[in-house]
Amino acid sequence: MYNQRTKIKALLSSEATHFQTTVMGWVRSFRNNQFIALNDGSTNNNLQVVVELGMLDESNLKRITIGACIRASGELLPSMGKGQKVELKASAIEILGDSDAETFPIQPKRHSLEFLRENAHLRFRTNTFGAVFRVRHALAFAIHQFFNSKGFVYMHTPVITGSDAEGAGEMFRVTTLPIDGSAPRNEDGSINFKSDFFGRSTNLTVSGQLEGELAAMAFSEIYTFGPTFRAENSNTPRHLAEFWMIEPEMAFYDLEDNANLAEEFIKYIIRYATEYCSEDLAFLAQRLEEEEKALPQEKRSGMGLLEKLDFVVKNHFERITYTQAIDILRESNHNKKKKFQYPIDQWGIDLQSEHERYLVEKHFQKPVILTNYPAKIKAFYMRLDENCPPDRQTVAAMDILAPGIGEIVGGSQREERMDHLLRRMREMHIPEKELWWYLDTRRFGSCVHSGFGLGFERLVQFVTGMNNIRDVIAFPRYPGNAEF
Ligand code: 4AD
Ligand code: MG
């Protein structure tokens, strides 16, 4: 058996000392030919491995370089040195994998996040990314725990689909047809997908919602958690071309039930992270504080990371309608002084991220659930509100906006009435024939139902305080980049 080792996290929190143990990990630094800071990814804290003078010959000492992988065995002892309770007094050290200190890109100094993005294959070996990805893991686990405890069924919806769930046309095509112009064509010159792999045109999914709705019409409460893809050319710190989304879908929930679940859900997973990732979050809070010191006063968030998370867990999310939001924005000094790039002049416009951020960061200073958006700017499946003025038709949509991030959740009560749904689909040029199976749910036992989608990376950004979404997913995909 090879894997006979104790994780460094366990040793560092050990009450007992004076026992023999073995660790394996990667060298973070080596001081005075004597003190190795060893990390195995179980925690950001390194174990100090003490190499007795004369224990290793000169050539082996030289091999203990930053990035090298080693195995060390010895006795765990109380540490005399500052900064750690215990240390390992090595009796044997074996170099498992050498690392050339000259060419290893991660040096014991502060690297920029941009540099580390270019070295994403090695950035897990830094404190920042160690913390980010352990927190990401904990959040994913908490999400499953939350839904499992409520009896939701986890559905794996397809990654390859023939439909456009959002009707926005931002899809990556999936095909095995030749791209050299020799693909078979129809009489009108368009590509004939009958001879393609699936016998039809297919794409990577933008959302598992439509399939999720089918399952909710049997299990009553389901959720998806999987990768989704958007071919939108958005080069922003909040957009990815490949991101993970959590999409619960619930029969017998109206918009208010939906908002209640979303608020409870977000608070639950944040509370979980603050409880189980306190060390990593403390590190990230410190990192953010230092990063913010370099910013001008007005760009600083004002609240520390831990305070912010605590605040979100302890306070009610503000709930207002789109119409109320437009009134607040229109009357704001910010708008009157023409400080918005997109001025708020009329009801019906889509909100830009500057507007969303004004609402959450300046006006309410807490998360906001915005509901009842104009039908024209929302997807075809959202339920039409009743008794609207004819020129102000709204739908039962709900977006949750978070400080520093903007939109973190998008959802709605679904249109369960066949006649209304068909009318909306025709208005918005959604092909009915392709969605026959979706329409069947409205034919056979339709009911009031709702759901939402939480962008997982935006949540990880919120919890870790990382500014750029490209730094909270292991290998980000965005326009012009699919390295690794
Ligand atoms: O608002 P969206 O487009 O909603 C849907 O896809 C619905 N089908 C969800 C549902 O009701 N089941 O996306 C939902 C969330 C957004 O609020 C945002 O957090 C995230 O997904 N998101 C992105 N995250 C990263 N990069 C992108 N390009 C994103 N687009 C959306
Ligand atoms: Mg949205």
mmCIF file of C-alpha atoms in Angstrom, residues 117-442:
data_model
loop_
_atom_site.group_PDB
_atom_site.id
_atom_site.type_symbol
_atom_site.label_atom_id
_atom_site.label_comp_id
_atom_site.label_asym_id
_atom_site.label_seq_id
_atom_site.Cartn_x
_atom_site.Cartn_y
_atom_site.Cartn_z
ATOM 1 C CA ARG A 117 -4.465 32.739 -15.059
ATOM 2 C CA GLU A 118 -1.895 32.070 -17.769
ATOM 3 C CA ASN A 119 -0.493 29.388 -15.485
ATOM 4 C CA ALA A 120 -3.846 27.999 -14.422
ATOM 5 C CA HIS A 121 -2.405 24.467 -14.476
ATOM 6 C CA LEU A 122 -0.153 25.409 -11.546
ATOM 7 C CA ARG A 123 -2.133 28.095 -9.762
ATOM 8 C CA PHE A 124 -3.826 25.567 -7.448
ATOM 9 C CA ARG A 125 -0.467 25.541 -5.686
ATOM 10 C CA THR A 126 -0.881 29.095 -4.422
ATOM 11 C CA ASN A 127 -2.626 30.123 -1.218
ATOM 12 C CA THR A 128 -5.250 32.167 -3.021
ATOM 13 C CA PHE A 129 -6.328 29.422 -5.385
ATOM 14 C CA GLY A 130 -6.022 26.737 -2.749
ATOM 15 C CA ALA A 131 -8.554 28.677 -0.688
ATOM 16 C CA VAL A 132 -10.836 29.524 -3.631
ATOM 17 C CA PHE A 133 -11.152 25.957 -4.834
ATOM 18 C CA ARG A 134 -11.675 24.450 -1.409
ATOM 19 C CA VAL A 135 -14.474 26.978 -0.843
ATOM 20 C CA ARG A 136 -15.901 26.172 -4.279
ATOM 21 C CA HIS A 137 -15.975 22.512 -3.336
ATOM 22 C CA ALA A 138 -17.699 23.226 -0.022
ATOM 23 C CA LEU A 139 -20.357 25.345 -1.737
ATOM 24 C CA ALA A 140 -21.099 22.560 -4.240
ATOM 25 C CA PHE A 141 -21.418 20.088 -1.409
ATOM 26 C CA ALA A 142 -23.721 22.418 0.562
ATOM 27 C CA ILE A 143 -25.962 22.804 -2.484
ATOM 28 C CA HIS A 144 -26.533 19.066 -2.745
ATOM 29 C CA GLN A 145 -27.027 18.874 0.999
ATOM 30 C CA PHE A 146 -29.625 21.635 0.956
ATOM 31 C CA PHE A 147 -31.750 20.072 -1.757
ATOM 32 C CA ASN A 148 -31.283 16.546 -0.495
ATOM 33 C CA SER A 149 -32.524 17.557 2.938
ATOM 34 C CA LYS A 150 -35.662 18.982 1.315
ATOM 35 C CA GLY A 151 -36.350 15.879 -0.757
ATOM 36 C CA PHE A 152 -35.528 17.386 -4.158
ATOM 37 C CA VAL A 153 -34.457 14.902 -6.852
ATOM 38 C CA TYR A 154 -31.156 15.655 -8.616
ATOM 39 C CA MET A 155 -31.706 15.472 -12.389
ATOM 40 C CA HIS A 156 -28.919 15.239 -14.947
ATOM 41 C CA THR A 157 -30.261 17.142 -17.919
ATOM 42 C CA PRO A 158 -28.529 16.752 -21.311
ATOM 43 C CA VAL A 159 -25.498 18.766 -22.315
ATOM 44 C CA ILE A 160 -26.241 18.304 -26.018
ATOM 45 C CA THR A 161 -29.709 19.518 -26.995
ATOM 46 C CA GLY A 162 -31.687 20.466 -30.070
ATOM 47 C CA SER A 163 -33.424 23.391 -28.400
ATOM 48 C CA ASP A 164 -32.608 26.887 -27.221
ATOM 49 C CA ALA A 165 -34.010 27.027 -23.693
ATOM 50 C CA GLU A 166 -33.588 30.782 -23.370
ATOM 51 C CA GLY A 167 -34.616 31.611 -26.934
ATOM 52 C CA ALA A 168 -31.672 34.004 -27.122
ATOM 53 C CA GLY A 169 -29.710 32.211 -29.841
ATOM 54 C CA GLU A 170 -26.389 32.282 -27.996
ATOM 55 C CA MET A 171 -25.427 28.675 -28.635
ATOM 56 C CA PHE A 172 -22.378 26.643 -29.548
ATOM 57 C CA ARG A 173 -23.187 24.266 -32.371
ATOM 58 C CA VAL A 174 -22.396 20.560 -32.004
ATOM 59 C CA THR A 175 -21.759 18.801 -35.281
ATOM 60 C CA THR A 176 -19.650 16.128 -36.950
ATOM 61 C CA LEU A 177 -20.320 17.509 -40.436
ATOM 62 C CA PRO A 178 -17.240 18.644 -42.360
ATOM 63 C CA ILE A 179 -16.452 22.333 -42.054
ATOM 64 C CA ASP A 180 -14.619 22.609 -45.374
ATOM 65 C CA GLY A 181 -17.795 23.514 -47.239
ATOM 66 C CA SER A 182 -18.574 19.968 -48.364
ATOM 67 C CA ALA A 183 -21.455 19.384 -45.883
ATOM 68 C CA PRO A 184 -24.686 18.354 -47.632
ATOM 69 C CA ARG A 185 -27.102 21.168 -48.372
ATOM 70 C CA ASN A 186 -30.816 21.668 -48.822
ATOM 71 C CA GLU A 187 -32.254 23.083 -52.041
ATOM 72 C CA ASP A 188 -32.230 26.572 -50.532
ATOM 73 C CA GLY A 189 -28.505 26.324 -49.801
ATOM 74 C CA SER A 190 -28.797 25.855 -46.025
ATOM 75 C CA ILE A 191 -26.931 22.950 -44.361
ATOM 76 C CA ASN A 192 -28.904 19.700 -44.349
ATOM 77 C CA PHE A 193 -28.527 18.369 -40.828
ATOM 78 C CA LYS A 194 -30.332 15.088 -41.614
ATOM 79 C CA SER A 195 -26.938 13.554 -42.307
ATOM 80 C CA ASP A 196 -25.380 15.039 -39.150
ATOM 81 C CA PHE A 197 -24.597 12.773 -36.182
ATOM 82 C CA PHE A 198 -27.975 13.248 -34.476
ATOM 83 C CA GLY A 199 -29.944 13.647 -37.690
ATOM 84 C CA ARG A 200 -30.760 17.195 -36.698
ATOM 85 C CA SER A 201 -29.110 20.430 -35.715
ATOM 86 C CA THR A 202 -27.777 20.364 -32.137
ATOM 87 C CA ASN A 203 -26.006 22.647 -29.714
ATOM 88 C CA LEU A 204 -24.549 22.770 -26.208
ATOM 89 C CA THR A 205 -27.239 23.531 -23.679
ATOM 90 C CA VAL A 206 -27.703 27.081 -22.382
ATOM 91 C CA SER A 207 -29.900 25.835 -19.515
ATOM 92 C CA GLY A 208 -31.411 22.592 -18.244
ATOM 93 C CA GLN A 209 -34.650 24.309 -17.322
ATOM 94 C CA LEU A 210 -36.986 22.972 -20.006
ATOM 95 C CA GLU A 211 -36.023 19.372 -19.264
ATOM 96 C CA GLY A 212 -36.131 20.214 -15.564
ATOM 97 C CA GLU A 213 -39.747 21.309 -15.933
ATOM 98 C CA LEU A 214 -40.628 17.916 -17.417
ATOM 99 C CA ALA A 215 -39.178 16.160 -14.372
ATOM 100 C CA ALA A 216 -40.867 18.550 -11.936
ATOM 101 C CA MET A 217 -44.173 17.485 -13.462
ATOM 102 C CA ALA A 218 -43.556 14.046 -11.962
ATOM 103 C CA PHE A 219 -41.268 14.401 -8.942
ATOM 104 C CA SER A 220 -42.718 17.806 -7.987
ATOM 105 C CA GLU A 221 -39.349 19.125 -6.784
ATOM 106 C CA ILE A 222 -36.098 18.644 -8.698
ATOM 107 C CA TYR A 223 -32.821 20.433 -9.275
ATOM 108 C CA THR A 224 -30.060 20.308 -11.833
ATOM 109 C CA PHE A 225 -26.411 21.193 -11.269
ATOM 110 C CA GLY A 226 -24.337 21.056 -14.394
ATOM 111 C CA PRO A 227 -22.319 22.911 -16.996
ATOM 112 C CA THR A 228 -24.069 25.323 -19.341
ATOM 113 C CA PHE A 229 -22.693 27.174 -22.336
ATOM 114 C CA ARG A 230 -23.273 30.604 -23.793
ATOM 115 C CA ALA A 231 -21.716 31.837 -27.006
ATOM 116 C CA GLU A 232 -22.186 35.477 -26.033
ATOM 117 C CA ASN A 233 -19.241 37.697 -26.766
ATOM 118 C CA SER A 234 -19.080 39.144 -23.243
ATOM 119 C CA ASN A 235 -15.610 39.992 -22.057
ATOM 120 C CA THR A 236 -16.542 40.957 -18.526
ATOM 121 C CA PRO A 237 -15.452 39.895 -15.031
ATOM 122 C CA ARG A 238 -18.887 38.245 -14.607
ATOM 123 C CA HIS A 239 -19.315 36.216 -17.807
ATOM 124 C CA LEU A 240 -17.989 32.851 -18.884
ATOM 125 C CA ALA A 241 -18.701 30.882 -22.048
ATOM 126 C CA GLU A 242 -18.862 27.711 -19.913
ATOM 127 C CA PHE A 243 -20.311 28.023 -16.431
ATOM 128 C CA TRP A 244 -22.092 25.822 -13.927
ATOM 129 C CA MET A 245 -25.688 26.445 -13.046
ATOM 130 C CA ILE A 246 -27.997 25.140 -10.328
ATOM 131 C CA GLU A 247 -31.612 25.055 -11.510
ATOM 132 C CA PRO A 248 -34.333 23.966 -9.087
ATOM 133 C CA GLU A 249 -37.793 23.512 -10.569
ATOM 134 C CA MET A 250 -40.846 23.090 -8.355
ATOM 135 C CA ALA A 251 -44.446 22.136 -9.035
ATOM 136 C CA PHE A 252 -47.009 24.011 -6.900
ATOM 137 C CA TYR A 253 -44.723 27.031 -6.261
ATOM 138 C CA ASP A 254 -45.796 30.518 -7.250
ATOM 139 C CA LEU A 255 -43.405 33.442 -7.619
ATOM 140 C CA GLU A 256 -43.400 34.193 -3.901
ATOM 141 C CA ASP A 257 -42.687 30.553 -2.999
ATOM 142 C CA ASN A 258 -39.894 30.658 -5.568
ATOM 143 C CA ALA A 259 -38.343 33.784 -4.038
ATOM 144 C CA ASN A 260 -38.642 32.311 -0.539
ATOM 145 C CA LEU A 261 -36.803 29.168 -1.602
ATOM 146 C CA ALA A 262 -34.066 31.120 -3.396
ATOM 147 C CA GLU A 263 -33.455 33.329 -0.359
ATOM 148 C CA GLU A 264 -33.373 30.378 2.034
ATOM 149 C CA PHE A 265 -31.070 28.496 -0.344
ATOM 150 C CA ILE A 266 -28.530 31.301 -0.737
ATOM 151 C CA LYS A 267 -28.420 31.926 3.010
ATOM 152 C CA TYR A 268 -28.007 28.230 3.738
ATOM 153 C CA ILE A 269 -25.015 27.742 1.464
ATOM 154 C CA ILE A 270 -23.295 30.921 2.605
ATOM 155 C CA ARG A 271 -23.808 29.907 6.233
ATOM 156 C CA TYR A 272 -22.356 26.490 5.419
ATOM 157 C CA ALA A 273 -19.245 28.078 3.911
ATOM 158 C CA THR A 274 -18.725 30.437 6.834
ATOM 159 C CA GLU A 275 -19.012 27.491 9.201
ATOM 160 C CA TYR A 276 -16.867 24.931 7.371
ATOM 161 C CA CYS A 277 -14.394 27.133 5.482
ATOM 162 C CA SER A 278 -13.580 29.673 8.179
ATOM 163 C CA GLU A 279 -9.815 29.387 7.723
ATOM 164 C CA ASP A 280 -9.912 29.781 3.954
ATOM 165 C CA LEU A 281 -12.436 32.601 4.164
ATOM 166 C CA ALA A 282 -10.318 34.431 6.731
ATOM 167 C CA PHE A 283 -7.398 34.172 4.323
ATOM 168 C CA LEU A 284 -9.506 35.430 1.406
ATOM 169 C CA ALA A 285 -10.884 38.279 3.530
ATOM 170 C CA GLN A 286 -7.329 39.368 4.283
ATOM 171 C CA ARG A 287 -6.394 39.101 0.619
ATOM 172 C CA LEU A 288 -9.359 41.233 -0.400
ATOM 173 C CA GLU A 289 -8.573 43.832 2.231
ATOM 174 C CA GLU A 290 -5.058 44.196 0.875
ATOM 175 C CA GLU A 291 -6.291 44.333 -2.706
ATOM 176 C CA GLU A 292 -8.769 47.051 -1.783
ATOM 177 C CA LYS A 293 -6.135 49.186 -0.089
ATOM 178 C CA ALA A 294 -4.775 49.875 -3.561
ATOM 179 C CA LEU A 295 -8.145 51.188 -4.748
ATOM 180 C CA PRO A 296 -9.474 54.740 -4.441
ATOM 181 C CA GLN A 297 -11.871 55.178 -1.513
ATOM 182 C CA GLU A 298 -15.076 55.214 -3.598
ATOM 183 C CA LYS A 299 -14.234 51.872 -5.212
ATOM 184 C CA ARG A 300 -13.768 50.028 -1.931
ATOM 185 C CA SER A 301 -16.618 47.848 -0.791
ATOM 186 C CA GLY A 302 -16.699 49.332 2.711
ATOM 187 C CA MET A 303 -17.470 46.003 4.349
ATOM 188 C CA GLY A 304 -14.979 43.218 4.899
ATOM 189 C CA LEU A 305 -15.681 39.866 3.252
ATOM 190 C CA LEU A 306 -16.709 38.102 6.458
ATOM 191 C CA GLU A 307 -18.891 41.005 7.561
ATOM 192 C CA LYS A 308 -20.569 41.031 4.170
ATOM 193 C CA LEU A 309 -21.346 37.309 4.285
ATOM 194 C CA ASP A 310 -22.664 37.615 7.810
ATOM 195 C CA PHE A 311 -24.803 40.561 6.771
ATOM 196 C CA VAL A 312 -26.358 38.620 3.887
ATOM 197 C CA VAL A 313 -27.179 35.661 6.102
ATOM 198 C CA LYS A 314 -28.757 37.823 8.800
ATOM 199 C CA ASN A 315 -30.853 40.257 6.747
ATOM 200 C CA HIS A 316 -33.968 39.939 4.641
ATOM 201 C CA PHE A 317 -33.451 40.369 0.937
ATOM 202 C CA GLU A 318 -35.269 43.460 -0.278
ATOM 203 C CA ARG A 319 -38.149 42.586 -2.620
ATOM 204 C CA ILE A 320 -39.346 45.118 -5.167
ATOM 205 C CA THR A 321 -40.945 45.079 -8.590
ATOM 206 C CA TYR A 322 -39.225 46.192 -11.763
ATOM 207 C CA THR A 323 -41.607 49.155 -11.891
ATOM 208 C CA GLN A 324 -40.602 50.258 -8.388
ATOM 209 C CA ALA A 325 -36.939 49.831 -9.335
ATOM 210 C CA ILE A 326 -37.359 52.039 -12.396
ATOM 211 C CA ASP A 327 -38.976 54.729 -10.207
ATOM 212 C CA ILE A 328 -36.107 54.593 -7.706
ATOM 213 C CA LEU A 329 -33.521 54.739 -10.455
ATOM 214 C CA ARG A 330 -35.257 57.487 -12.393
ATOM 215 C CA GLU A 331 -35.567 59.678 -9.299
ATOM 216 C CA SER A 332 -32.014 59.011 -8.105
ATOM 217 C CA ASN A 333 -29.488 61.828 -8.004
ATOM 218 C CA HIS A 334 -27.197 59.543 -9.943
ATOM 219 C CA ASN A 335 -29.630 59.556 -12.855
ATOM 220 C CA LYS A 336 -30.431 63.258 -12.551
ATOM 221 C CA LYS A 337 -26.744 64.094 -12.631
ATOM 222 C CA LYS A 338 -26.432 61.896 -15.725
ATOM 223 C CA LYS A 339 -23.975 59.567 -14.081
ATOM 224 C CA PHE A 340 -25.431 56.421 -15.633
ATOM 225 C CA GLN A 341 -23.943 55.484 -18.960
ATOM 226 C CA TYR A 342 -27.452 54.356 -19.903
ATOM 227 C CA PRO A 343 -29.844 56.976 -18.469
ATOM 228 C CA ILE A 344 -33.163 55.756 -17.083
ATOM 229 C CA ASP A 345 -35.738 57.535 -19.172
ATOM 230 C CA GLN A 346 -38.590 55.128 -19.726
ATOM 231 C CA TRP A 347 -40.411 52.087 -18.386
ATOM 232 C CA GLY A 348 -39.608 48.951 -20.351
ATOM 233 C CA ILE A 349 -35.850 49.225 -20.789
ATOM 234 C CA ASP A 350 -33.619 46.369 -19.715
ATOM 235 C CA LEU A 351 -31.548 47.114 -16.622
ATOM 236 C CA GLN A 352 -27.808 47.368 -17.170
ATOM 237 C CA SER A 353 -25.357 46.133 -14.586
ATOM 238 C CA GLU A 354 -24.657 49.751 -13.516
ATOM 239 C CA HIS A 355 -28.360 50.059 -12.579
ATOM 240 C CA GLU A 356 -28.417 46.751 -10.737
ATOM 241 C CA ARG A 357 -25.318 47.703 -8.816
ATOM 242 C CA TYR A 358 -26.716 51.106 -7.933
ATOM 243 C CA LEU A 359 -29.800 49.441 -6.447
ATOM 244 C CA VAL A 360 -27.933 46.882 -4.347
ATOM 245 C CA GLU A 361 -24.773 48.775 -3.461
ATOM 246 C CA LYS A 362 -25.950 52.367 -3.124
ATOM 247 C CA HIS A 363 -29.692 52.378 -2.563
ATOM 248 C CA PHE A 364 -30.529 49.253 -0.528
ATOM 249 C CA GLN A 365 -27.040 48.051 0.400
ATOM 250 C CA LYS A 366 -28.194 44.447 0.498
ATOM 251 C CA PRO A 367 -29.356 41.736 -1.889
ATOM 252 C CA VAL A 368 -32.482 42.651 -3.826
ATOM 253 C CA ILE A 369 -35.094 40.380 -5.414
ATOM 254 C CA LEU A 370 -36.474 42.213 -8.424
ATOM 255 C CA THR A 371 -39.761 40.856 -9.780
ATOM 256 C CA ASN A 372 -42.367 41.389 -12.484
ATOM 257 C CA TYR A 373 -40.262 42.548 -15.404
ATOM 258 C CA PRO A 374 -41.663 43.746 -18.727
ATOM 259 C CA ALA A 375 -42.670 40.746 -20.817
ATOM 260 C CA LYS A 376 -40.739 42.089 -23.817
ATOM 261 C CA ILE A 377 -37.316 41.705 -22.188
ATOM 262 C CA LYS A 378 -37.828 38.248 -20.645
ATOM 263 C CA ALA A 379 -37.965 34.669 -21.923
ATOM 264 C CA PHE A 380 -41.029 33.065 -23.511
ATOM 265 C CA TYR A 381 -41.719 30.600 -20.666
ATOM 266 C CA MET A 382 -42.386 33.217 -17.969
ATOM 267 C CA ARG A 383 -45.943 33.562 -16.747
ATOM 268 C CA LEU A 384 -47.887 36.642 -17.881
ATOM 269 C CA ASP A 385 -49.079 38.728 -14.952
ATOM 270 C CA GLU A 386 -52.783 39.344 -14.763
ATOM 271 C CA ASN A 387 -54.463 42.777 -14.753
ATOM 272 C CA CYS A 388 -51.567 44.713 -16.272
ATOM 273 C CA PRO A 389 -52.212 47.932 -18.202
ATOM 274 C CA PRO A 390 -52.038 46.956 -21.905
ATOM 275 C CA ASP A 391 -48.858 48.934 -22.508
ATOM 276 C CA ARG A 392 -47.189 47.652 -19.357
ATOM 277 C CA GLN A 393 -47.478 43.889 -19.679
ATOM 278 C CA THR A 394 -45.236 42.174 -17.156
ATOM 279 C CA VAL A 395 -44.248 38.582 -16.388
ATOM 280 C CA ALA A 396 -43.676 36.760 -13.073
ATOM 281 C CA ALA A 397 -39.905 36.986 -13.404
ATOM 282 C CA MET A 398 -37.458 37.252 -10.540
ATOM 283 C CA ASP A 399 -33.811 38.255 -10.585
ATOM 284 C CA ILE A 400 -31.701 38.301 -7.449
ATOM 285 C CA LEU A 401 -29.016 40.965 -7.394
ATOM 286 C CA ALA A 402 -26.022 40.739 -5.073
ATOM 287 C CA PRO A 403 -23.609 43.475 -3.962
ATOM 288 C CA GLY A 404 -20.447 43.511 -6.070
ATOM 289 C CA ILE A 405 -21.786 40.936 -8.516
ATOM 290 C CA GLY A 406 -25.137 42.092 -9.857
ATOM 291 C CA GLU A 407 -27.438 39.343 -11.133
ATOM 292 C CA ILE A 408 -26.733 36.088 -9.352
ATOM 293 C CA VAL A 409 -30.106 34.365 -9.862
ATOM 294 C CA GLY A 410 -32.598 34.498 -12.724
ATOM 295 C CA GLY A 411 -35.925 32.732 -12.438
ATOM 296 C CA SER A 412 -39.681 32.927 -12.775
ATOM 297 C CA GLN A 413 -43.052 31.388 -12.292
ATOM 298 C CA ARG A 414 -43.657 29.434 -15.495
ATOM 299 C CA GLU A 415 -46.544 29.947 -17.913
ATOM 300 C CA GLU A 416 -48.671 26.884 -17.233
ATOM 301 C CA ARG A 417 -51.626 27.954 -19.402
ATOM 302 C CA MET A 418 -51.337 26.491 -22.882
ATOM 303 C CA ASP A 419 -53.084 29.314 -24.735
ATOM 304 C CA HIS A 420 -50.924 32.008 -23.162
ATOM 305 C CA LEU A 421 -47.751 30.013 -23.692
ATOM 306 C CA LEU A 422 -48.498 29.436 -27.378
ATOM 307 C CA ARG A 423 -49.279 33.092 -27.898
ATOM 308 C CA ARG A 424 -45.988 34.122 -26.283
ATOM 309 C CA MET A 425 -44.014 31.590 -28.299
ATOM 310 C CA ARG A 426 -45.505 32.852 -31.544
ATOM 311 C CA GLU A 427 -44.811 36.467 -30.614
ATOM 312 C CA MET A 428 -41.210 35.632 -29.805
ATOM 313 C CA HIS A 429 -40.663 33.321 -32.804
ATOM 314 C CA ILE A 430 -39.964 30.238 -30.672
ATOM 315 C CA PRO A 431 -40.409 27.135 -32.872
ATOM 316 C CA GLU A 432 -43.442 25.245 -31.490
ATOM 317 C CA LYS A 433 -42.749 22.123 -33.500
ATOM 318 C CA GLU A 434 -39.350 21.583 -31.922
ATOM 319 C CA LEU A 435 -40.720 22.035 -28.412
ATOM 320 C CA TRP A 436 -43.648 19.601 -28.765
ATOM 321 C CA TRP A 437 -42.441 17.701 -25.709
ATOM 322 C CA TYR A 438 -42.310 20.872 -23.600
ATOM 323 C CA LEU A 439 -45.833 21.773 -24.659
ATOM 324 C CA ASP A 440 -47.015 18.283 -23.704
ATOM 325 C CA THR A 441 -46.543 19.147 -20.023
ATOM 326 C CA ARG A 442 -49.211 21.818 -20.495
#
